[in-house]
mmCIF file of C-alpha atoms and ligand atoms in Angstrom:
data_model
loop_
_atom_site.group_PDB
_atom_site.id
_atom_site.type_symbol
_atom_site.label_atom_id
_atom_site.label_comp_id
_atom_site.label_asym_id
_atom_site.label_seq_id
_atom_site.Cartn_x
_atom_site.Cartn_y
_atom_site.Cartn_z
ATOM 1 C CA MET N 235 -10.712 13.426 -12.831
ATOM 2 C CA GLU N 236 -12.662 14.224 -9.721
ATOM 3 C CA ALA N 237 -12.376 11.727 -6.890
ATOM 4 C CA TYR N 238 -15.828 10.008 -6.226
ATOM 5 C CA ARG N 239 -17.029 9.683 -2.945
ATOM 6 C CA TYR N 240 -18.852 6.723 -1.374
ATOM 7 C CA PRO N 241 -20.729 6.367 1.948
ATOM 8 C CA GLN N 242 -18.367 5.498 4.736
ATOM 9 C CA PRO N 243 -19.654 4.665 8.335
ATOM 10 C CA MET N 244 -16.375 6.221 9.697
ATOM 11 C CA ALA N 245 -16.725 9.478 7.689
ATOM 12 C CA SER N 246 -16.906 11.685 10.800
ATOM 13 C CA GLU N 247 -13.464 10.189 11.917
ATOM 14 C CA ILE N 248 -11.791 11.267 8.571
ATOM 15 C CA THR N 249 -9.245 13.626 9.421
ATOM 16 C CA PRO N 250 -9.829 16.975 7.418
ATOM 17 C CA ARG N 251 -7.094 17.792 4.739
ATOM 18 C CA SER N 252 -5.708 20.523 6.780
ATOM 19 C CA TYR N 253 -4.662 18.352 9.584
ATOM 20 C CA PHE N 254 -2.129 16.934 7.486
ATOM 21 C CA LEU N 255 -0.383 20.272 7.335
ATOM 22 C CA SER N 256 1.084 19.820 10.956
ATOM 23 C CA ARG N 257 2.575 16.606 12.270
ATOM 24 C CA ARG N 258 1.391 17.482 15.752
ATOM 25 C CA THR N 259 -2.245 17.699 14.799
ATOM 26 C CA LEU N 260 -1.688 14.521 12.645
ATOM 27 C CA ILE N 261 -0.576 12.489 15.668
ATOM 28 C CA ALA N 262 -3.668 14.040 17.728
ATOM 29 C CA GLY N 263 -6.008 13.272 14.873
ATOM 30 C CA ALA N 264 -4.881 9.571 14.554
ATOM 31 C CA ALA N 265 -5.109 9.010 18.573
ATOM 32 C CA GLY N 266 -8.483 10.707 18.466
ATOM 33 C CA SER N 267 -9.986 8.447 15.911
ATOM 34 C CA MET N 268 -8.702 5.472 17.848
ATOM 35 C CA LEU N 269 -10.371 6.386 20.839
ATOM 36 C CA ALA N 270 -13.513 7.217 18.968
ATOM 37 C CA VAL N 271 -13.642 3.518 17.824
ATOM 38 C CA GLY N 272 -12.911 2.145 20.895
ATOM 39 C CA HIS N 273 -9.817 0.122 19.854
ATOM 40 C CA THR N 274 -8.163 -1.517 22.816
ATOM 41 C CA ASP N 275 -5.879 -3.915 20.990
ATOM 42 C CA GLN N 276 -2.220 -3.097 21.281
ATOM 43 C CA THR N 277 -1.050 -3.130 17.629
ATOM 44 C CA ALA N 278 -3.665 -0.562 16.902
ATOM 45 C CA GLN N 279 -2.719 1.558 19.868
ATOM 46 C CA ALA N 280 0.871 1.306 19.152
ATOM 47 C CA ALA N 281 0.184 2.355 15.489
ATOM 48 C CA ALA N 282 -1.866 5.114 16.628
ATOM 49 C CA GLY N 283 0.654 6.607 18.916
ATOM 50 C CA HIS N 284 3.152 6.171 16.143
ATOM 51 C CA ALA N 285 1.529 8.154 13.388
ATOM 52 C CA GLY N 286 4.658 10.216 12.976
ATOM 53 C CA GLY N 287 7.868 11.521 14.064
ATOM 54 C CA GLU N 288 8.058 12.345 17.841
ATOM 55 C CA ALA N 289 6.592 9.032 18.931
ATOM 56 C CA GLY N 290 9.343 7.056 17.196
ATOM 57 C CA TRP N 291 8.377 6.484 13.861
ATOM 58 C CA PRO N 292 10.219 8.619 11.037
ATOM 59 C CA ALA N 293 9.170 12.172 10.919
ATOM 60 C CA PRO N 294 6.995 12.673 7.816
ATOM 61 C CA GLU N 295 8.027 15.238 5.443
ATOM 62 C CA LYS N 296 5.585 17.507 3.573
ATOM 63 C CA PRO N 297 2.668 15.518 1.761
ATOM 64 C CA THR N 298 3.080 15.425 -2.025
ATOM 65 C CA PRO N 299 0.570 17.425 -3.634
ATOM 66 C CA ARG N 300 -2.750 15.860 -3.965
ATOM 67 C CA ASN N 301 -2.657 16.298 -7.787
ATOM 68 C CA ASP N 302 0.346 14.235 -7.995
ATOM 69 C CA VAL N 303 -0.796 11.653 -5.729
ATOM 70 C CA THR N 304 -3.821 11.006 -8.026
ATOM 71 C CA GLN N 305 -2.768 11.671 -11.476
ATOM 72 C CA TYR N 306 0.917 9.970 -11.580
ATOM 73 C CA ASN N 307 -0.134 6.408 -10.928
ATOM 74 C CA ASN N 308 0.804 2.630 -11.524
ATOM 75 C CA PHE N 309 -2.333 0.634 -12.084
ATOM 76 C CA TYR N 310 -1.557 -1.375 -15.083
ATOM 77 C CA GLU N 311 -5.198 -2.849 -14.957
ATOM 78 C CA PHE N 312 -6.194 0.664 -16.438
ATOM 79 C CA GLY N 313 -3.081 1.159 -18.866
ATOM 80 C CA THR N 314 0.730 1.487 -18.575
ATOM 81 C CA ASP N 315 1.088 5.392 -18.685
ATOM 82 C CA LYS N 316 1.161 7.176 -15.539
ATOM 83 C CA SER N 317 -1.969 9.130 -16.595
ATOM 84 C CA ASP N 318 -3.800 6.050 -17.777
ATOM 85 C CA PRO N 319 -5.399 5.114 -14.199
ATOM 86 C CA ALA N 320 -6.694 8.558 -13.783
ATOM 87 C CA GLU N 321 -8.019 8.906 -17.285
ATOM 88 C CA LEU N 322 -9.234 5.409 -18.004
ATOM 89 C CA SER N 323 -10.847 4.334 -14.815
ATOM 90 C CA GLY N 324 -14.240 5.964 -15.427
ATOM 91 C CA ALA N 325 -16.227 2.719 -15.832
ATOM 92 C CA PHE N 326 -14.706 1.087 -12.676
ATOM 93 C CA LYS N 327 -17.463 0.461 -9.865
ATOM 94 C CA PRO N 328 -15.750 0.256 -6.315
ATOM 95 C CA LEU N 329 -19.103 -0.421 -4.781
ATOM 96 C CA PRO N 330 -20.556 -2.527 -3.526
ATOM 97 C CA TRP N 331 -17.322 -4.450 -2.348
ATOM 98 C CA SER N 332 -16.430 -7.064 -0.333
ATOM 99 C CA VAL N 333 -12.928 -8.934 0.788
ATOM 100 C CA GLN N 334 -12.822 -12.719 1.161
ATOM 101 C CA VAL N 335 -10.480 -13.589 4.037
ATOM 102 C CA ASP N 336 -9.581 -17.579 3.750
ATOM 103 C CA GLY N 337 -6.938 -20.019 3.880
ATOM 104 C CA MET N 338 -5.299 -21.202 7.147
ATOM 105 C CA VAL N 339 -7.464 -19.280 9.502
ATOM 106 C CA ASP N 340 -10.046 -20.254 12.271
ATOM 107 C CA ASN N 341 -12.615 -17.799 10.940
ATOM 108 C CA PRO N 342 -12.776 -17.528 7.392
ATOM 109 C CA ARG N 343 -15.113 -14.617 6.430
ATOM 110 C CA THR N 344 -16.176 -12.364 3.617
ATOM 111 C CA TRP N 345 -16.267 -8.912 4.885
ATOM 112 C CA PRO N 346 -18.439 -6.328 3.214
ATOM 113 C CA LEU N 347 -16.337 -3.156 2.804
ATOM 114 C CA GLU N 348 -18.558 -1.074 5.295
ATOM 115 C CA ASP N 349 -18.129 -3.759 8.005
ATOM 116 C CA LEU N 350 -14.339 -3.439 7.628
ATOM 117 C CA THR N 351 -14.182 0.229 8.116
ATOM 118 C CA ARG N 352 -16.788 0.008 10.850
ATOM 119 C CA GLN N 353 -14.969 -2.535 12.677
ATOM 120 C CA PHE N 354 -11.629 -1.189 12.376
ATOM 121 C CA GLY N 355 -11.827 2.434 11.868
ATOM 122 C CA GLN N 356 -9.689 4.857 9.922
ATOM 123 C CA GLU N 357 -6.552 6.260 11.090
ATOM 124 C CA ASP N 358 -4.372 8.580 9.339
ATOM 125 C CA ARG N 359 -0.869 7.557 8.419
ATOM 126 C CA LEU N 360 1.571 9.816 6.548
ATOM 127 C CA TYR N 361 4.045 7.521 4.897
ATOM 128 C CA ARG N 362 6.958 7.945 2.711
ATOM 129 C CA MET N 363 6.513 5.790 -0.504
ATOM 130 C CA ARG N 364 9.076 4.641 -2.829
ATOM 131 C CA CYS N 365 8.452 3.296 -6.389
ATOM 132 C CA VAL N 366 10.844 0.596 -7.616
ATOM 133 C CA GLU N 367 11.117 2.927 -10.758
ATOM 134 C CA ALA N 368 13.247 5.142 -8.435
ATOM 135 C CA TRP N 369 10.663 8.023 -7.518
ATOM 136 C CA SER N 370 8.875 8.853 -4.317
ATOM 137 C CA MET N 371 5.996 10.581 -2.767
ATOM 138 C CA VAL N 372 4.913 11.139 0.882
ATOM 139 C CA ILE N 373 1.211 10.086 1.315
ATOM 140 C CA PRO N 374 -1.283 10.800 3.763
ATOM 141 C CA TRP N 375 -3.184 7.484 3.760
ATOM 142 C CA ASN N 376 -6.501 6.664 5.785
ATOM 143 C CA GLY N 377 -6.803 3.171 6.860
ATOM 144 C CA PHE N 378 -6.309 0.298 9.378
ATOM 145 C CA PRO N 379 -3.612 -2.044 10.078
ATOM 146 C CA LEU N 380 -3.869 -5.336 8.110
ATOM 147 C CA ALA N 381 -2.951 -7.024 11.481
ATOM 148 C CA ALA N 382 -6.560 -6.203 12.916
ATOM 149 C CA VAL N 383 -8.039 -8.126 10.116
ATOM 150 C CA LEU N 384 -5.518 -11.151 10.379
ATOM 151 C CA LYS N 385 -6.097 -11.125 14.126
ATOM 152 C CA ALA N 386 -9.880 -11.470 13.633
ATOM 153 C CA ALA N 387 -9.299 -14.129 11.215
ATOM 154 C CA GLY N 388 -6.923 -16.270 13.756
ATOM 155 C CA PRO N 389 -4.232 -17.558 11.601
ATOM 156 C CA LYS N 390 -3.526 -21.282 12.436
ATOM 157 C CA ILE N 391 -0.504 -22.769 13.600
ATOM 158 C CA GLY N 392 1.888 -23.318 10.742
ATOM 159 C CA ALA N 393 0.525 -20.382 8.667
ATOM 160 C CA ARG N 394 3.581 -18.331 7.388
ATOM 161 C CA TYR N 395 2.759 -16.205 4.552
ATOM 162 C CA VAL N 396 -0.265 -13.995 3.385
ATOM 163 C CA ALA N 397 -1.328 -13.960 -0.296
ATOM 164 C CA PHE N 398 -3.253 -11.050 -1.865
ATOM 165 C CA THR N 399 -5.509 -10.866 -4.950
ATOM 166 C CA SER N 400 -6.719 -7.963 -6.985
ATOM 167 C CA VAL N 401 -10.170 -7.483 -8.684
ATOM 168 C CA PHE N 402 -10.513 -9.108 -12.278
ATOM 169 C CA ARG N 403 -12.887 -7.091 -14.265
ATOM 170 C CA PRO N 404 -11.881 -6.699 -17.984
ATOM 171 C CA SER N 405 -15.146 -4.896 -18.785
ATOM 172 C CA GLU N 406 -14.283 -2.088 -16.373
ATOM 173 C CA MET N 407 -10.576 -2.256 -16.672
ATOM 174 C CA PRO N 408 -9.251 -1.720 -20.191
ATOM 175 C CA GLY N 409 -5.633 -2.987 -19.357
ATOM 176 C CA GLN N 410 -7.024 -6.349 -18.595
ATOM 177 C CA ARG N 411 -8.362 -6.525 -22.167
ATOM 178 C CA GLY N 412 -5.032 -7.649 -23.814
ATOM 179 C CA GLY N 413 -2.457 -5.062 -25.564
ATOM 180 C CA LEU N 414 1.099 -5.233 -26.053
ATOM 181 C CA PHE N 415 2.186 -5.303 -22.389
ATOM 182 C CA ALA N 416 0.354 -7.464 -20.007
ATOM 183 C CA LEU N 417 0.877 -8.823 -16.499
ATOM 184 C CA LYS N 418 -0.941 -11.836 -16.055
ATOM 185 C CA TRP N 419 -4.382 -11.197 -14.352
ATOM 186 C CA PRO N 420 -5.461 -10.798 -11.682
ATOM 187 C CA TYR N 421 -2.619 -8.968 -10.135
ATOM 188 C CA VAL N 422 -1.489 -10.931 -7.072
ATOM 189 C CA GLU N 423 1.038 -10.013 -4.217
ATOM 190 C CA GLY N 424 2.325 -11.451 -0.900
ATOM 191 C CA LEU N 425 3.917 -11.012 2.281
ATOM 192 C CA ARG N 426 5.383 -12.929 5.149
ATOM 193 C CA LEU N 427 3.035 -13.309 7.840
ATOM 194 C CA ASP N 428 5.193 -11.260 10.354
ATOM 195 C CA GLU N 429 5.471 -8.481 7.760
ATOM 196 C CA ALA N 430 1.802 -8.512 7.233
ATOM 197 C CA MET N 431 1.288 -8.369 11.145
ATOM 198 C CA HIS N 432 3.729 -5.411 11.552
ATOM 199 C CA PRO N 433 2.014 -2.280 12.698
ATOM 200 C CA LEU N 434 3.211 -0.236 9.813
ATOM 201 C CA THR N 435 1.211 -2.408 7.357
ATOM 202 C CA LEU N 436 -1.904 -0.658 6.455
ATOM 203 C CA LEU N 437 -5.105 -1.627 4.454
ATOM 204 C CA ALA N 438 -5.826 1.795 3.075
ATOM 205 C CA THR N 439 -9.429 2.839 2.049
ATOM 206 C CA GLY N 440 -8.694 6.711 1.792
ATOM 207 C CA VAL N 441 -6.173 9.223 0.834
ATOM 208 C CA TYR N 442 -6.092 12.890 1.599
ATOM 209 C CA GLY N 443 -9.237 12.258 3.945
ATOM 210 C CA GLU N 444 -11.444 10.987 1.179
ATOM 211 C CA ALA N 445 -12.478 7.705 -0.297
ATOM 212 C CA LEU N 446 -9.552 6.177 -2.585
ATOM 213 C CA PRO N 447 -9.991 7.373 -6.174
ATOM 214 C CA ALA N 448 -10.172 4.308 -8.559
ATOM 215 C CA GLN N 449 -6.396 5.074 -9.847
ATOM 216 C CA ASN N 450 -5.209 4.776 -6.271
ATOM 217 C CA GLY N 451 -6.710 1.255 -5.527
ATOM 218 C CA ALA N 452 -10.290 1.927 -4.702
ATOM 219 C CA PRO N 453 -11.842 1.101 -2.661
ATOM 220 C CA ILE N 454 -9.238 -0.814 -0.523
ATOM 221 C CA ARG N 455 -5.600 -1.469 -1.151
ATOM 222 C CA LEU N 456 -2.244 -2.588 0.643
ATOM 223 C CA VAL N 457 0.412 -0.068 1.825
ATOM 224 C CA VAL N 458 3.766 -1.299 2.817
ATOM 225 C CA PRO N 459 6.003 1.685 3.255
ATOM 226 C CA TRP N 460 9.391 -0.142 3.572
ATOM 227 C CA LYS N 461 8.993 -1.850 0.298
ATOM 228 C CA TYR N 462 9.065 -0.857 -3.225
ATOM 229 C CA GLY N 463 5.614 0.415 -4.383
ATOM 230 C CA PHE N 464 4.520 -2.652 -6.413
ATOM 231 C CA LYS N 465 4.036 -4.737 -3.185
ATOM 232 C CA GLY N 466 0.910 -2.281 -2.338
ATOM 233 C CA ILE N 467 -1.588 -4.301 -4.285
ATOM 234 C CA LYS N 468 -4.686 -2.390 -5.187
ATOM 235 C CA SER N 469 -8.326 -3.073 -5.255
ATOM 236 C CA ILE N 470 -7.972 -6.087 -3.153
ATOM 237 C CA THR N 471 -10.819 -8.781 -3.288
ATOM 238 C CA ARG N 472 -9.148 -11.774 -1.428
ATOM 239 C CA ILE N 473 -6.793 -12.221 1.567
ATOM 240 C CA THR N 474 -5.464 -15.762 2.068
ATOM 241 C CA VAL N 475 -3.249 -16.972 4.805
ATOM 242 C CA THR N 476 -1.107 -19.850 3.719
ATOM 243 C CA ASP N 477 2.028 -21.810 4.426
ATOM 244 C CA ARG N 478 3.626 -21.213 1.092
ATOM 245 C CA GLN N 479 5.534 -18.364 -0.296
ATOM 246 C CA PRO N 480 2.805 -16.887 -2.812
ATOM 247 C CA PRO N 481 3.332 -15.901 -6.255
ATOM 248 C CA THR N 482 3.549 -12.114 -6.991
ATOM 249 C CA SER N 483 2.818 -10.521 -10.331
ATOM 250 C CA TRP N 484 6.042 -8.683 -10.968
ATOM 251 C CA ASN N 485 8.277 -11.634 -9.825
ATOM 252 C CA LEU N 486 6.277 -13.840 -12.425
ATOM 253 C CA MET N 487 6.898 -11.226 -15.120
ATOM 254 C CA ALA N 488 10.791 -10.553 -14.508
ATOM 255 C CA PRO N 489 12.063 -12.848 -11.774
ATOM 256 C CA GLU N 490 15.538 -11.328 -12.193
ATOM 257 C CA GLU N 491 14.472 -7.942 -11.567
ATOM 258 C CA TYR N 492 11.585 -8.125 -8.972
ATOM 259 C CA GLY N 493 11.988 -10.244 -5.960
ATOM 260 C CA PHE N 494 9.412 -11.588 -3.359
ATOM 261 C CA TYR N 495 10.787 -9.149 -0.598
ATOM 262 C CA ALA N 496 11.270 -6.033 -2.510
ATOM 263 C CA ASN N 497 12.578 -4.164 0.444
ATOM 264 C CA VAL N 498 13.655 -0.758 -0.413
ATOM 265 C CA ASN N 499 17.457 -1.177 -0.460
ATOM 266 C CA PRO N 500 19.963 1.603 -2.083
ATOM 267 C CA ALA N 501 22.745 -1.006 -1.899
ATOM 268 C CA VAL N 502 20.945 -3.253 -4.342
ATOM 269 C CA ASP N 503 20.368 -1.990 -7.981
ATOM 270 C CA HIS N 504 17.833 -2.887 -10.227
ATOM 271 C CA PRO N 505 19.464 -4.567 -13.253
ATOM 272 C CA ARG N 506 18.657 -1.571 -15.406
ATOM 273 C CA TRP N 507 19.117 1.465 -12.880
ATOM 274 C CA SER N 508 20.361 2.423 -9.543
ATOM 275 C CA GLN N 509 18.274 2.645 -6.662
ATOM 276 C CA GLY N 510 20.603 4.738 -4.743
ATOM 277 C CA SER N 511 18.477 7.905 -5.207
ATOM 278 C CA GLU N 512 15.070 8.872 -6.056
ATOM 279 C CA GLN N 513 13.083 11.658 -7.865
ATOM 280 C CA VAL N 514 10.885 13.578 -5.454
ATOM 281 C CA ILE N 515 7.562 13.858 -7.335
ATOM 282 C CA GLY N 516 6.014 17.129 -6.810
ATOM 283 C CA GLU N 517 9.203 19.127 -5.897
ATOM 284 C CA GLY N 518 11.790 20.763 -8.205
ATOM 285 C CA SER N 519 11.001 22.563 -11.348
ATOM 286 C CA LEU N 520 11.036 22.375 -15.030
ATOM 287 C CA PHE N 521 14.678 23.173 -15.151
ATOM 288 C CA ARG N 522 15.799 21.106 -12.041
ATOM 289 C CA THR N 523 14.401 17.687 -10.924
ATOM 290 C CA ALA N 524 14.362 17.109 -7.205
ATOM 291 C CA ARG N 525 16.413 14.042 -6.144
ATOM 292 C CA LYS N 526 17.536 12.625 -2.748
ATOM 293 C CA PRO N 527 19.334 9.577 -1.551
ATOM 294 C CA THR N 528 17.347 6.533 -0.980
ATOM 295 C CA GLN N 529 17.364 5.085 2.475
ATOM 296 C CA LEU N 530 17.595 1.604 3.601
ATOM 297 C CA PHE N 531 13.952 0.158 4.128
ATOM 298 C CA ASN N 532 12.793 3.528 2.679
ATOM 299 C CA GLY N 533 13.711 5.260 6.261
ATOM 300 C CA TYR N 534 12.025 2.754 8.328
ATOM 301 C CA ALA N 535 15.076 0.500 9.407
ATOM 302 C CA GLU N 536 14.443 1.329 13.017
ATOM 303 C CA GLN N 537 11.031 -0.375 12.867
ATOM 304 C CA VAL N 538 11.625 -3.125 10.579
ATOM 305 C CA ALA N 539 15.285 -4.197 10.234
ATOM 306 C CA ASP N 540 14.422 -6.851 12.850
ATOM 307 C CA LEU N 541 12.066 -9.005 10.502
ATOM 308 C CA TYR N 542 15.164 -9.557 8.345
ATOM 309 C CA GLN N 543 17.892 -10.554 10.774
ATOM 310 C CA GLY N 544 20.078 -13.217 9.506
ATOM 311 C CA MET N 545 18.803 -12.804 5.847
ATOM 312 C CA ASP N 546 21.152 -11.942 2.726
ATOM 313 C CA LEU N 547 19.214 -9.111 1.512
ATOM 314 C CA ARG N 548 21.166 -9.235 -1.797
ATOM 315 C CA LYS N 549 19.900 -12.749 -2.306
ATOM 316 C CA ASP N 550 16.533 -12.107 -1.065
ATOM 317 C CA PHE N 551 16.072 -8.735 -2.821
HETATM 318 N N1 MTE E 853 -1.830 -3.201 -7.692
HETATM 319 C C1 MTE E 853 -2.577 -3.596 -8.832
HETATM 320 N N2 MTE E 853 -3.646 -4.194 -8.897
HETATM 321 N N3 MTE E 853 -2.002 -3.235 -10.207
HETATM 322 C C2 MTE E 853 -0.868 -2.560 -10.518
HETATM 323 O O1 MTE E 853 -0.528 -2.389 -11.605
HETATM 324 N N4 MTE E 853 1.050 -1.356 -9.448
HETATM 325 C C3 MTE E 853 1.690 -1.075 -8.200
HETATM 326 C C4 MTE E 853 1.030 -0.968 -6.976
HETATM 327 N N5 MTE E 853 -0.014 -1.709 -6.866
HETATM 328 C C5 MTE E 853 -0.326 -1.929 -9.234
HETATM 329 C C6 MTE E 853 -0.664 -2.277 -8.012
HETATM 330 C C7 MTE E 853 2.915 -0.248 -8.314
HETATM 331 S S1 MTE E 853 4.114 -0.712 -9.530
HETATM 332 C C8 MTE E 853 2.919 0.785 -7.643
HETATM 333 S S2 MTE E 853 4.332 1.706 -7.732
HETATM 334 C C9 MTE E 853 1.755 1.245 -6.635
HETATM 335 O O2 MTE E 853 0.595 0.379 -6.895
HETATM 336 C C10 MTE E 853 1.473 2.763 -7.089
HETATM 337 O O3 MTE E 853 0.500 3.189 -6.157
HETATM 338 P P1 MTE E 853 -0.134 4.777 -6.381
HETATM 339 O O4 MTE E 853 -0.529 5.083 -7.678
HETATM 340 O O5 MTE E 853 -1.194 4.603 -5.398
HETATM 341 O O6 MTE E 853 1.114 5.697 -5.986
#
């Protein structure tokens, strides 16, 4: 299915696809767009300076082909097969859209999507992504740090977590109309506040330089590259700051298989399969599957390991 487009105030800032071919230009593109939107906040600057390798974050590999990124998806609201989200999302209307930011904050606010992109811009971030099903991709996202939105909201003293809620629209999402396999709807996820404020944590509004296709979580979704993919909740309608650990959809479904933290960890196997290695989507051939070893925190240990000091990651998996 063709990726649709919708008007975005920052369209001129979106880096053309060809930029992703070179790490050096990727970094330049990110820094340029940050300057263009006049961002001065430190998190955003750090993030822009760290779009890839040389500035200290892991050097991104070659992006996964666009076709795999947009045709091989998990989005159970549209069905359980990898091809369902692309094939069965034709009725989904991503616009108009707004995101309610509420809970323990000084400035609760409902943001129209275009105000979010106008205020916070669109950086380019080439991230390794690792699904809990032991496959991986490298995805060129466009978006802004979640931290920027949370800072604008102003978390109150005592706030410790952030809860996220996906859209509930059974008339547009066939997977929400029942069937044999069903998560509880709406899909929900959560992060600890410090994880949510980390400069790597992104709200993505685009991929490969275009507005997110429905199957990738249009029009706005979470991206947390050191955690298993299911933390990356799609089509977000609400972000709630709270003092309680929020429920999460996969944990509610199978608590012994999916924990709250879901940090990528090759030493902690899923009860039904190994997490020691991963299939590299878009590489290999009919005759040979490309596999590589999985890295702790998906290769982002240097950036995020501090967040988990003193924790037993086998218990808090
Ligand atoms: N968000 C919602 N609302 N519904 C889902 O079923 N699936 C998750 C996550 N976010 C899911 C979701 C899972 S299991 C993964 S691996 C990623 O989205 C996949 O994102 P991608 O298709 O863009 O690669």
